[in-house]
PDB file of N, CA and C in Angstrom:
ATOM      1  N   UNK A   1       0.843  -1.170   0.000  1.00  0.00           N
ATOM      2  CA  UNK A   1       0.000   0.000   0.000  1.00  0.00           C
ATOM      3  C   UNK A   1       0.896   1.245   0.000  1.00  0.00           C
ATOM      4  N   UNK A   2       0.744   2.280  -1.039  1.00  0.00           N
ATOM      5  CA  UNK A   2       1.458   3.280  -1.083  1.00  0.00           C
ATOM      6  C   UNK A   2       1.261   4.192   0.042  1.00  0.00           C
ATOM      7  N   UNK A   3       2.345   4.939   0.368  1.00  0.00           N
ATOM      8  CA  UNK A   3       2.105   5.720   1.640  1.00  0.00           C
ATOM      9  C   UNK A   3       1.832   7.327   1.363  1.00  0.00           C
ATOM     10  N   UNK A   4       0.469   7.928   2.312  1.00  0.00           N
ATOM     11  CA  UNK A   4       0.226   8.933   1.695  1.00  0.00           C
ATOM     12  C   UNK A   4       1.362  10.369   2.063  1.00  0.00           C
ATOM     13  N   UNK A   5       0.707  11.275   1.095  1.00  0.00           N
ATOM     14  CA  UNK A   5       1.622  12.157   1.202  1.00  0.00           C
ATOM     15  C   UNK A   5       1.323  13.495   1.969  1.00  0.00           C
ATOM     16  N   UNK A   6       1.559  14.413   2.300  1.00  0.00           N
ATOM     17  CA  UNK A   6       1.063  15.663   2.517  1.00  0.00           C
ATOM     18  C   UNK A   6      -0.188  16.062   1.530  1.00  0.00           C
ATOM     19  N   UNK A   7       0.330  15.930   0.515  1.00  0.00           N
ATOM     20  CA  UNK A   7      -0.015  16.732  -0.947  1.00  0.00           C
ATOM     21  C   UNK A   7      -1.911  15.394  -0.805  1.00  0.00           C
ATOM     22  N   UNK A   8      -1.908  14.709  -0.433  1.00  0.00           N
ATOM     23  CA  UNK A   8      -2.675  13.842  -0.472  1.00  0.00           C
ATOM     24  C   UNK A   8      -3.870  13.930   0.669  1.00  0.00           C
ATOM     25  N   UNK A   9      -3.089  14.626   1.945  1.00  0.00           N
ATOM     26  CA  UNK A   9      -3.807  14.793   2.995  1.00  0.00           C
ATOM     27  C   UNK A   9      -4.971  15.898   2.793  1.00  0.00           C
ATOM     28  N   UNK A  10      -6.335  15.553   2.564  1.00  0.00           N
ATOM     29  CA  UNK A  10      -7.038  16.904   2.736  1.00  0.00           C
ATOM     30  C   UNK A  10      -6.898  17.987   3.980  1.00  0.00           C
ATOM     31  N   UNK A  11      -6.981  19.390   3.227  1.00  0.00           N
ATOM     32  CA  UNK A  11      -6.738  20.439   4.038  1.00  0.00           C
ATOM     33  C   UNK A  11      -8.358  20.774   4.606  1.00  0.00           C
ATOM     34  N   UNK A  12      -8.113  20.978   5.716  1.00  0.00           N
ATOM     35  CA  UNK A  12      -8.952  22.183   6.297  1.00  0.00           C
ATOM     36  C   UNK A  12      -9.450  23.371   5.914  1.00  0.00           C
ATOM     37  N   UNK A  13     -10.700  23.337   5.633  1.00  0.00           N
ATOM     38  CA  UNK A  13     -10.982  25.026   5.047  1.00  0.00           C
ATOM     39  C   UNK A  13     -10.197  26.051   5.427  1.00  0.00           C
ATOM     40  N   UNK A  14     -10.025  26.794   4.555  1.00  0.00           N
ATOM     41  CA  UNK A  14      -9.264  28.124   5.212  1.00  0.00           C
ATOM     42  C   UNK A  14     -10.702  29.488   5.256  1.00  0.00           C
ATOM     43  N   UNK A  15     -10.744  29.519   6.947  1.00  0.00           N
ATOM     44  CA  UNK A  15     -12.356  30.385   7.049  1.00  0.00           C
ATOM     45  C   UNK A  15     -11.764  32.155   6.772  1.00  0.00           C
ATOM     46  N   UNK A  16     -12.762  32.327   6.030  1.00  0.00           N
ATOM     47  CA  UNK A  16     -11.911  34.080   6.066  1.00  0.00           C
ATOM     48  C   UNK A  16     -12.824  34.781   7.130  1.00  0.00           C
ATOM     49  N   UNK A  17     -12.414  35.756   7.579  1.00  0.00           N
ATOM     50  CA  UNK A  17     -12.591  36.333   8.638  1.00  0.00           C
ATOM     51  C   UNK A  17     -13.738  37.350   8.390  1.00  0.00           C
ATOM     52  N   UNK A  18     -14.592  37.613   9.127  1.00  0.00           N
ATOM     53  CA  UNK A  18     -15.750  38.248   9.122  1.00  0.00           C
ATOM     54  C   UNK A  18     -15.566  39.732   8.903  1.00  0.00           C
ATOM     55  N   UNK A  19     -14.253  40.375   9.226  1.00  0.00           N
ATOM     56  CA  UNK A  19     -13.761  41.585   8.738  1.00  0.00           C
ATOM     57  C   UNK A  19     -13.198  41.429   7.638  1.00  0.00           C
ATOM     58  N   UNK A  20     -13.341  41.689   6.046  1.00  0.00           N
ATOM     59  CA  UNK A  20     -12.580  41.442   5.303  1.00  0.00           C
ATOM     60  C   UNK A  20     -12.472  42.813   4.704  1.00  0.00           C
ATOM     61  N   UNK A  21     -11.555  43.983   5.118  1.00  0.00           N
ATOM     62  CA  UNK A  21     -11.213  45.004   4.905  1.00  0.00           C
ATOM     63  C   UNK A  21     -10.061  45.773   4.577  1.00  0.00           C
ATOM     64  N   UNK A  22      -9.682  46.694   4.238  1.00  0.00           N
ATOM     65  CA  UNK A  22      -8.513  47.066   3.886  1.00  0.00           C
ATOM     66  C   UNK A  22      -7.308  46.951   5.083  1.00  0.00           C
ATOM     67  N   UNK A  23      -7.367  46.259   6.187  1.00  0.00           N
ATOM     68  CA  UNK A  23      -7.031  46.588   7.390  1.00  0.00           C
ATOM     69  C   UNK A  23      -6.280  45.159   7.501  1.00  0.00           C
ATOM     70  N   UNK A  24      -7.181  44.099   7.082  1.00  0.00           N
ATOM     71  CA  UNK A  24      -6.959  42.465   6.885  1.00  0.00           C
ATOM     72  C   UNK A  24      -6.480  42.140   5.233  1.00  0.00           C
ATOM     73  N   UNK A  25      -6.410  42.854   4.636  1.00  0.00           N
ATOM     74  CA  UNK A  25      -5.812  42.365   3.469  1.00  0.00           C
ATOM     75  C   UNK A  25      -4.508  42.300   3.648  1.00  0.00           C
ATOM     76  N   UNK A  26      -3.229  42.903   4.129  1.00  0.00           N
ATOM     77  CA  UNK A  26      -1.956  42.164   3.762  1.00  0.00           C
ATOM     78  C   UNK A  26      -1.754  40.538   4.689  1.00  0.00           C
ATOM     79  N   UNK A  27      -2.520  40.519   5.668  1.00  0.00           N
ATOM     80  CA  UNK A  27      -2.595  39.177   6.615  1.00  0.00           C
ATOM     81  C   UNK A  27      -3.048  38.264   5.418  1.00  0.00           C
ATOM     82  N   UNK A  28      -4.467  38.950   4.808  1.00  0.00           N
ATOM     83  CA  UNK A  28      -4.921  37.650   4.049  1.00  0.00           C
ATOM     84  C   UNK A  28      -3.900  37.443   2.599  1.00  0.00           C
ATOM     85  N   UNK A  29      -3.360  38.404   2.021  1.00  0.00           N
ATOM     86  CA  UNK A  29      -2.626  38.294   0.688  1.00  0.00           C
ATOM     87  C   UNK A  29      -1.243  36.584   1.199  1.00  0.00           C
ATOM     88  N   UNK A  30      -0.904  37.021   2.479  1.00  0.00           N
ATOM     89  CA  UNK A  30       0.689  36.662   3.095  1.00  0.00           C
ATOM     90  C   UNK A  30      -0.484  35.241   3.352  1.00  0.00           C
ATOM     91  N   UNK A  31      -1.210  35.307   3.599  1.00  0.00           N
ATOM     92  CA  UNK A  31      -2.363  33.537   4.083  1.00  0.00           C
ATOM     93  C   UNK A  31      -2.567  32.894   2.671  1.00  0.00           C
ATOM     94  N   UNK A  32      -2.942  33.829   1.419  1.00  0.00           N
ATOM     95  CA  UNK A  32      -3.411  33.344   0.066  1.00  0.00           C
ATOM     96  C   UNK A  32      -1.873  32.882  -0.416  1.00  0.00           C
ATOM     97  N   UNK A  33      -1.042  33.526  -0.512  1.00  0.00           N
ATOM     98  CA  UNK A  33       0.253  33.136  -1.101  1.00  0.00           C
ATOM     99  C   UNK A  33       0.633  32.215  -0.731  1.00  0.00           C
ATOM    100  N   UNK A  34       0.642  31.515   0.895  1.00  0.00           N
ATOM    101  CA  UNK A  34       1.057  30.266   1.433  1.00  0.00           C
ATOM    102  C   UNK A  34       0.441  29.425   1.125  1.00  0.00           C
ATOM    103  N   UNK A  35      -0.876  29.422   0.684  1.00  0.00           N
ATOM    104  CA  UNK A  35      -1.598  28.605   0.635  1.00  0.00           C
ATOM    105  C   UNK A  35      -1.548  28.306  -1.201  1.00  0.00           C
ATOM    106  N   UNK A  36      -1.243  29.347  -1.679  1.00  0.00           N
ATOM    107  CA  UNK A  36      -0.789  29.177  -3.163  1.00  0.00           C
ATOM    108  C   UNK A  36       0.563  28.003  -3.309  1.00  0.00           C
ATOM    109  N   UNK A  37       1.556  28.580  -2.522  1.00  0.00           N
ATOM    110  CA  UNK A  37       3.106  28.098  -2.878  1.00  0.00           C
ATOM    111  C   UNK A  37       2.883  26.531  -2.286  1.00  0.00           C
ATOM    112  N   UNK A  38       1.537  26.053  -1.544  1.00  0.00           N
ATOM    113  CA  UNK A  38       1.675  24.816  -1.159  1.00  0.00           C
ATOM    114  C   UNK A  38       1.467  23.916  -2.546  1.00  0.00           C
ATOM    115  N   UNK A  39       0.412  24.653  -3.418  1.00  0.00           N
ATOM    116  CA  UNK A  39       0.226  23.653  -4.891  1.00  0.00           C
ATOM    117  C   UNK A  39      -1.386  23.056  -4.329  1.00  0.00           C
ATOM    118  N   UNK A  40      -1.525  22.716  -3.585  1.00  0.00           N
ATOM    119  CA  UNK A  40      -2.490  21.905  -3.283  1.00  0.00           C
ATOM    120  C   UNK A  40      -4.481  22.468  -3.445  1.00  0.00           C
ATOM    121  N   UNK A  41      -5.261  22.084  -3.732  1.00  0.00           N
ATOM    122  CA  UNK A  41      -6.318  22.465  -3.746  1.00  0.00           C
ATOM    123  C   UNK A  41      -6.652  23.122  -2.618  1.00  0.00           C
ATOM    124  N   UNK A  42      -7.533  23.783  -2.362  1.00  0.00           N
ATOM    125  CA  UNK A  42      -7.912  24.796  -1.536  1.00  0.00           C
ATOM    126  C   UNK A  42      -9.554  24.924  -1.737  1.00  0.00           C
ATOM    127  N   UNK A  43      -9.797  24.559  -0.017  1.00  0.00           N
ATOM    128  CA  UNK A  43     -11.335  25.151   0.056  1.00  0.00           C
ATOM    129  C   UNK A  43     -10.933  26.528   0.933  1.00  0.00           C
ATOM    130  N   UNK A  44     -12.335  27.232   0.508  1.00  0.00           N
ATOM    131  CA  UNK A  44     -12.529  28.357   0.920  1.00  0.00           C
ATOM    132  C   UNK A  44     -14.165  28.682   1.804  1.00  0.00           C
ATOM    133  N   UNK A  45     -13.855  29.045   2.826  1.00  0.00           N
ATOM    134  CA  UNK A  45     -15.404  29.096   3.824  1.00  0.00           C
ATOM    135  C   UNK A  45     -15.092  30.449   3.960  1.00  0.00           C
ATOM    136  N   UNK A  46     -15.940  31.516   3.276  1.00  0.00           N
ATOM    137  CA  UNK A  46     -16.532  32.694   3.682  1.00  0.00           C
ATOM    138  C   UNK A  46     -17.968  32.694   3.832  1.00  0.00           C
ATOM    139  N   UNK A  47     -18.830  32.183   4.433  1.00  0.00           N
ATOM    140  CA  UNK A  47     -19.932  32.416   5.483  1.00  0.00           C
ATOM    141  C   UNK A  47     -19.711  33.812   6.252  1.00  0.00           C
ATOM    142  N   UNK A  48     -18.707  33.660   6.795  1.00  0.00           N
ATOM    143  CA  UNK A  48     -18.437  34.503   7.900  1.00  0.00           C
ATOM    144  C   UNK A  48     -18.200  35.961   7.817  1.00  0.00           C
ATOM    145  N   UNK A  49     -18.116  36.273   6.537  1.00  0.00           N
ATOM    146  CA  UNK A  49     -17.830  37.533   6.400  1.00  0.00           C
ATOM    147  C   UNK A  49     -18.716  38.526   6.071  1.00  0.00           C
ATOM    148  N   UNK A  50     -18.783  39.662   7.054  1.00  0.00           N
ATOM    149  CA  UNK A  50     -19.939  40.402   7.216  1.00  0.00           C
ATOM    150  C   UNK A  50     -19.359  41.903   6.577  1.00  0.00           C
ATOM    151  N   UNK A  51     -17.768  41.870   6.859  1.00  0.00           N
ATOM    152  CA  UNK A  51     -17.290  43.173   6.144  1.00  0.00           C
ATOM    153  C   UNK A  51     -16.936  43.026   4.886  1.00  0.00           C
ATOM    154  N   UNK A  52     -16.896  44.096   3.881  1.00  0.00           N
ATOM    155  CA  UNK A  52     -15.376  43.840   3.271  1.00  0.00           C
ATOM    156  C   UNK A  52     -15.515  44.775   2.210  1.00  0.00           C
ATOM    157  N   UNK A  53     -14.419  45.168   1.475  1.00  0.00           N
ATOM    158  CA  UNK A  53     -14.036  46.147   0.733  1.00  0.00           C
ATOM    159  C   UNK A  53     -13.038  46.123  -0.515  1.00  0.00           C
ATOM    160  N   UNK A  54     -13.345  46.788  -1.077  1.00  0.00           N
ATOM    161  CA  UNK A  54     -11.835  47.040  -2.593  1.00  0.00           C
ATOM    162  C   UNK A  54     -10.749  45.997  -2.023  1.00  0.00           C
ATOM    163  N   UNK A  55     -10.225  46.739  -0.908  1.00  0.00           N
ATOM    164  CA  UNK A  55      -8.427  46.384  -1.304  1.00  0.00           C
ATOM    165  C   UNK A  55      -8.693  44.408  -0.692  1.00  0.00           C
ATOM    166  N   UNK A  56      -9.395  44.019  -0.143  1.00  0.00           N
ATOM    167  CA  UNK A  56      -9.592  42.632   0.004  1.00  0.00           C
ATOM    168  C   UNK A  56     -10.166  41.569  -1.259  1.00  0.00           C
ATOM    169  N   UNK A  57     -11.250  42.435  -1.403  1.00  0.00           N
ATOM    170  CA  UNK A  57     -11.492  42.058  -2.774  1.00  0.00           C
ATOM    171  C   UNK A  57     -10.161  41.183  -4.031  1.00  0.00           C
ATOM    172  N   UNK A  58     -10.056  42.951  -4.060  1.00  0.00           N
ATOM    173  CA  UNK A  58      -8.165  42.621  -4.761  1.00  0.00           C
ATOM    174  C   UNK A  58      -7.262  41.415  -4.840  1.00  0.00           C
ATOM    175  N   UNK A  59      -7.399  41.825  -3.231  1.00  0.00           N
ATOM    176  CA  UNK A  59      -6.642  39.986  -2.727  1.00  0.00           C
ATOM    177  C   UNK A  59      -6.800  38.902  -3.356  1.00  0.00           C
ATOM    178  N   UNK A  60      -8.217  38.831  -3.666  1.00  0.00           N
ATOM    179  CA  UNK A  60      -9.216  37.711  -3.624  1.00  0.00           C
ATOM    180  C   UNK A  60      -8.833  37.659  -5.034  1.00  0.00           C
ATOM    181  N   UNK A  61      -8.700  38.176  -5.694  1.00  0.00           N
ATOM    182  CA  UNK A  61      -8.862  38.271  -7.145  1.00  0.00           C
ATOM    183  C   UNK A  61      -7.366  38.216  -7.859  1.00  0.00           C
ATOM    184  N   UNK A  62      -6.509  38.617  -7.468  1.00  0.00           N
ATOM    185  CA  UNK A  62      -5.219  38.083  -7.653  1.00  0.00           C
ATOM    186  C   UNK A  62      -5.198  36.422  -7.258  1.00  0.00           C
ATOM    187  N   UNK A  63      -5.362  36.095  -6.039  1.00  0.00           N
ATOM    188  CA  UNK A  63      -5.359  35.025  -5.890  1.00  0.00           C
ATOM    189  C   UNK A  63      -6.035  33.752  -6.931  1.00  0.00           C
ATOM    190  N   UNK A  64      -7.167  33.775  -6.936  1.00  0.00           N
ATOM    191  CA  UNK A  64      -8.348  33.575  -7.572  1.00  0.00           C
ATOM    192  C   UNK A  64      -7.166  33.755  -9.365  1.00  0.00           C
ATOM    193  N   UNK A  65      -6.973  34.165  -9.557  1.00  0.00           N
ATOM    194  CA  UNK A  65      -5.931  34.449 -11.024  1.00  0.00           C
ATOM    195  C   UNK A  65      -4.920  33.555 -10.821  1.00  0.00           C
ATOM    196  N   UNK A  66      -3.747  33.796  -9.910  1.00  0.00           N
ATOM    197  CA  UNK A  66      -3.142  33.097  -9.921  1.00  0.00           C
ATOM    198  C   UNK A  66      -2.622  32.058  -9.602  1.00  0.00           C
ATOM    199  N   UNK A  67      -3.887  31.096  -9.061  1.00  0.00           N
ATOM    200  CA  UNK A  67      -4.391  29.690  -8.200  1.00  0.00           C
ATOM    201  C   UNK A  67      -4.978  29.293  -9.840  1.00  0.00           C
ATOM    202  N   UNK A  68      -5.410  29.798 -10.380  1.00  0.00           N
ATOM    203  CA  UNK A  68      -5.893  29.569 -11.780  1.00  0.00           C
ATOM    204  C   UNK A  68      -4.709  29.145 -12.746  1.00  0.00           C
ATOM    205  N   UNK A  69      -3.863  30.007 -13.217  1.00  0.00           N
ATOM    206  CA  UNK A  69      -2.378  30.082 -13.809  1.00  0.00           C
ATOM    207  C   UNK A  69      -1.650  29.052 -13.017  1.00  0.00           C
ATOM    208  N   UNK A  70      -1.992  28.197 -11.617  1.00  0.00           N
ATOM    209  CA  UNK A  70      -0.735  27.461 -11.364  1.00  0.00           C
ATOM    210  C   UNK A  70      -1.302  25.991 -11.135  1.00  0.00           C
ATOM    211  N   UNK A  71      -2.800  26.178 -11.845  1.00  0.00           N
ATOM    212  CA  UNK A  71      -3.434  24.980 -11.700  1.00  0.00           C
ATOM    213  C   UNK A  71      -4.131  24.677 -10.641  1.00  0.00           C
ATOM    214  N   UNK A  72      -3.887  24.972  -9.467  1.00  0.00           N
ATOM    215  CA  UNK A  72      -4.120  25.454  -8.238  1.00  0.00           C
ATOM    216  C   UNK A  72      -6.161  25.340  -8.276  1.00  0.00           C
ATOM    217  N   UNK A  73      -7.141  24.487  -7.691  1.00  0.00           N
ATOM    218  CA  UNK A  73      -8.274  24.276  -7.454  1.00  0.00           C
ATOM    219  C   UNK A  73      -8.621  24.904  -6.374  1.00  0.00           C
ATOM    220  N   UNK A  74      -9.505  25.724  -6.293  1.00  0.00           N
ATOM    221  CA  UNK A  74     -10.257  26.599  -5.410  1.00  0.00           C
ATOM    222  C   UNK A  74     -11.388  26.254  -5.634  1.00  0.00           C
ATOM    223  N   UNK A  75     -12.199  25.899  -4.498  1.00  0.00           N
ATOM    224  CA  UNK A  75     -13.735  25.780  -3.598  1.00  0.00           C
ATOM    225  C   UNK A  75     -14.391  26.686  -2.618  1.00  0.00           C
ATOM    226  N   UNK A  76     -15.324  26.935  -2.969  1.00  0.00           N
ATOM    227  CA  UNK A  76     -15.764  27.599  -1.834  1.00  0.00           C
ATOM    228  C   UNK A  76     -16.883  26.909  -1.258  1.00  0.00           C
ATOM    229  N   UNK A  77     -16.298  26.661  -0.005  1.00  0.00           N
ATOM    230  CA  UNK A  77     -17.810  26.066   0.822  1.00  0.00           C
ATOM    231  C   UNK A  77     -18.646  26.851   1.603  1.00  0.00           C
ATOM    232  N   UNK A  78     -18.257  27.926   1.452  1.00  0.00           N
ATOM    233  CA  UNK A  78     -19.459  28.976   2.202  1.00  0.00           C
ATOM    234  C   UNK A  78     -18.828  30.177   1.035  1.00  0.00           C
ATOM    235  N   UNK A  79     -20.369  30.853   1.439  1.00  0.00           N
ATOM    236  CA  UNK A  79     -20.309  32.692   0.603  1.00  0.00           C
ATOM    237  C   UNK A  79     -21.244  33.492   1.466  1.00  0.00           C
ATOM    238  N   UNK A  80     -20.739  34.345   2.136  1.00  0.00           N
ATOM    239  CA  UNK A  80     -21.929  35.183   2.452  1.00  0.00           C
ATOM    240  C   UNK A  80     -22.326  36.098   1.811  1.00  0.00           C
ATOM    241  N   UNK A  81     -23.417  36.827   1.632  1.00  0.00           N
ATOM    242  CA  UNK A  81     -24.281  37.781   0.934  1.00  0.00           C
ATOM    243  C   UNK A  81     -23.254  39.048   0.859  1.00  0.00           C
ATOM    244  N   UNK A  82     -22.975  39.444   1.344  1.00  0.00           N
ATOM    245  CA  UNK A  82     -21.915  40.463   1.524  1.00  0.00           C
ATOM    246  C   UNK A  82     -20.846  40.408   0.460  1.00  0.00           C
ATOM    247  N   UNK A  83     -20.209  39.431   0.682  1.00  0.00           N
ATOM    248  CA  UNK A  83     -18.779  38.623  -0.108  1.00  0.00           C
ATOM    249  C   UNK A  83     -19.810  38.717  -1.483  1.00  0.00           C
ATOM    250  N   UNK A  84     -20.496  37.885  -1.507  1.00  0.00           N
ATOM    251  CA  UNK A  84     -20.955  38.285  -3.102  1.00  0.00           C
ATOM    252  C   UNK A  84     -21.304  39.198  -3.439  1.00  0.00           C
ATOM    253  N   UNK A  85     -22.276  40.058  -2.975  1.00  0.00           N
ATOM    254  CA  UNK A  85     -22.593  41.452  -3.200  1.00  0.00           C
ATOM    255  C   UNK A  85     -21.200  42.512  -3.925  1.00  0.00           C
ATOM    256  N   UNK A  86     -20.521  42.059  -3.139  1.00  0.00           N
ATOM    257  CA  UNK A  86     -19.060  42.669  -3.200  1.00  0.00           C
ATOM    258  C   UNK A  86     -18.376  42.361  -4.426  1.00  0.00           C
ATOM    259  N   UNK A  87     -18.156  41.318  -4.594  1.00  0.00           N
ATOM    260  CA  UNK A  87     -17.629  40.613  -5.900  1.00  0.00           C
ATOM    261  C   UNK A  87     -18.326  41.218  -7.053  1.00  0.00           C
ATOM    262  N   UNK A  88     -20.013  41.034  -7.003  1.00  0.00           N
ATOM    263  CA  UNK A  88     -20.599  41.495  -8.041  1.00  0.00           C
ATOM    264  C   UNK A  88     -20.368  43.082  -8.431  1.00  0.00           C
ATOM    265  N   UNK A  89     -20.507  43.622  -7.398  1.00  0.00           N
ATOM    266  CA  UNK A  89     -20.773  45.465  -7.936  1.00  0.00           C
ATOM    267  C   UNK A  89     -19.222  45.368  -8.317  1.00  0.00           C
ATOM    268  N   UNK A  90     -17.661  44.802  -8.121  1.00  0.00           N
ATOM    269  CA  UNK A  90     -16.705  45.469  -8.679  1.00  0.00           C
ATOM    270  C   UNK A  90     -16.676  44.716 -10.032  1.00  0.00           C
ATOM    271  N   UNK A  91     -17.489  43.589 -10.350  1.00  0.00           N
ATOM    272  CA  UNK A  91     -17.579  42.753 -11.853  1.00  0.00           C
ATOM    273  C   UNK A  91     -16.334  41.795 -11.560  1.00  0.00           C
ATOM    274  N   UNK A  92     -16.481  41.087 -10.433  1.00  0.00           N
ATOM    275  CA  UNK A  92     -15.302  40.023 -10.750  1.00  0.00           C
ATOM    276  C   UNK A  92     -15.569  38.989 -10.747  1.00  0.00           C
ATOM    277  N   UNK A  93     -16.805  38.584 -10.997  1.00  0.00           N
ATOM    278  CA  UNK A  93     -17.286  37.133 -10.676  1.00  0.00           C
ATOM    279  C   UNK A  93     -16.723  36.151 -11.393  1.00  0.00           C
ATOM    280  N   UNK A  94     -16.224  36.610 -12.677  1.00  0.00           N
ATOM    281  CA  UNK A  94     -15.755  35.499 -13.541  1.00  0.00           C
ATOM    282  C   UNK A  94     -14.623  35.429 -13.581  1.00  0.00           C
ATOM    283  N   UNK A  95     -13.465  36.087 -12.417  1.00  0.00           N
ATOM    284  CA  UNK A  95     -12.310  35.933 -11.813  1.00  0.00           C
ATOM    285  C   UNK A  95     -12.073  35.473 -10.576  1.00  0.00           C
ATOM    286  N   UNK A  96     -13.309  36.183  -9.650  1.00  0.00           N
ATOM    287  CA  UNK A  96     -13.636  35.038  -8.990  1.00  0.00           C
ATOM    288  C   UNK A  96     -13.877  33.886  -8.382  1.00  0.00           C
ATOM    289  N   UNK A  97     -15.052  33.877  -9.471  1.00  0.00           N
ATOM    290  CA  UNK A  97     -16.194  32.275  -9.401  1.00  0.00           C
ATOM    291  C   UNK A  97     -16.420  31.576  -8.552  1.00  0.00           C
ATOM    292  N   UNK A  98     -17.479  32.646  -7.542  1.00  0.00           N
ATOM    293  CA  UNK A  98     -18.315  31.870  -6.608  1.00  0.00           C
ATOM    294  C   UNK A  98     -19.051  30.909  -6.817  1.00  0.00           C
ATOM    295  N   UNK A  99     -19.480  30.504  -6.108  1.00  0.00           N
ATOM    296  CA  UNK A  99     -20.228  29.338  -6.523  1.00  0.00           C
ATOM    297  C   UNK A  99     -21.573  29.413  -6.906  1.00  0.00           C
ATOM    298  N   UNK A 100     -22.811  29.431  -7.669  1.00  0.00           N
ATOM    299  CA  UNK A 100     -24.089  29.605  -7.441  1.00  0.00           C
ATOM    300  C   UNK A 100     -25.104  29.620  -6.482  1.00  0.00           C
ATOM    301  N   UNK A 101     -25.914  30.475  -6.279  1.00  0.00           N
ATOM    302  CA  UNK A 101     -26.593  30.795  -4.485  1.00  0.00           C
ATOM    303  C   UNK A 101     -27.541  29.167  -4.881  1.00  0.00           C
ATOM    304  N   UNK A 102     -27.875  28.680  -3.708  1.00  0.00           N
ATOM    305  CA  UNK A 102     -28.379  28.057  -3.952  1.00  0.00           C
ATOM    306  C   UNK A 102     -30.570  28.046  -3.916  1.00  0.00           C
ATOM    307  N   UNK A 103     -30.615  27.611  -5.417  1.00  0.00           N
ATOM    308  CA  UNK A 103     -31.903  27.922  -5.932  1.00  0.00           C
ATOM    309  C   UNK A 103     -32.208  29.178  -6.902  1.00  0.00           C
ATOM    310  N   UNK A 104     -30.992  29.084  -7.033  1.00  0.00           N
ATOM    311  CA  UNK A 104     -30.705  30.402  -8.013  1.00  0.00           C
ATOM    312  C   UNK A 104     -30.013  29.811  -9.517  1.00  0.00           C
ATOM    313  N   UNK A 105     -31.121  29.929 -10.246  1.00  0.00           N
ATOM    314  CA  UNK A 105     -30.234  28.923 -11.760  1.00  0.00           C
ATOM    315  C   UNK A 105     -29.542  30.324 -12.549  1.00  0.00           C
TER     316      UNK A 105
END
């Protein structure tokens, strides 16, 4: 039996924080990059986020690009209304790509 690897071990959601503001974006950029340079798929749980703004956004969207460019699989298992709201009015959904609300075709 082959022995597993790190790369094999599922990760733990990474929950974003209910403040997602210009204040928490270099914490989250320095959290997205580690979690980039690991290679490994990535879920994402924003439920929780009740703030958030431009320069997080940003974050999100670089990331979201270049998790894309490195092959890199992103999930999201939660979205809160906010987080999407947000995404939508700056037009990044299709850089993005939340997931569909559910009951919403």
């Amino acid at each position: 039996m082959a022995k597993k690897s790190s790369k094999d071990t599922p990760r733990a959601p990474l929950t974003l924080e209910a403040d997602l503001r210009i204040g928490s974006a270099p914490a989250l950029r320095e959290t997205l990059l580690a979690v980039l340079s690991a290679g490994q798929a990535v879920e994402i749980d924003a439920a929780a986020v009740v703030q958030t703004d431009t320069a997080a956004l940003q974050v999100l969207a670089a990331f979201s690009r270049d998790a894309r460019a490195a092959g890199v699989p992103v999930a999201w298992t939660g979205v809160s209304d906010t987080l999407r709201r947000g995404v939508s009015t700056l037009g990044l959904d299709a850089l993005i790509e939340l997931p569909a609300q559910a009951g919403v075709n």
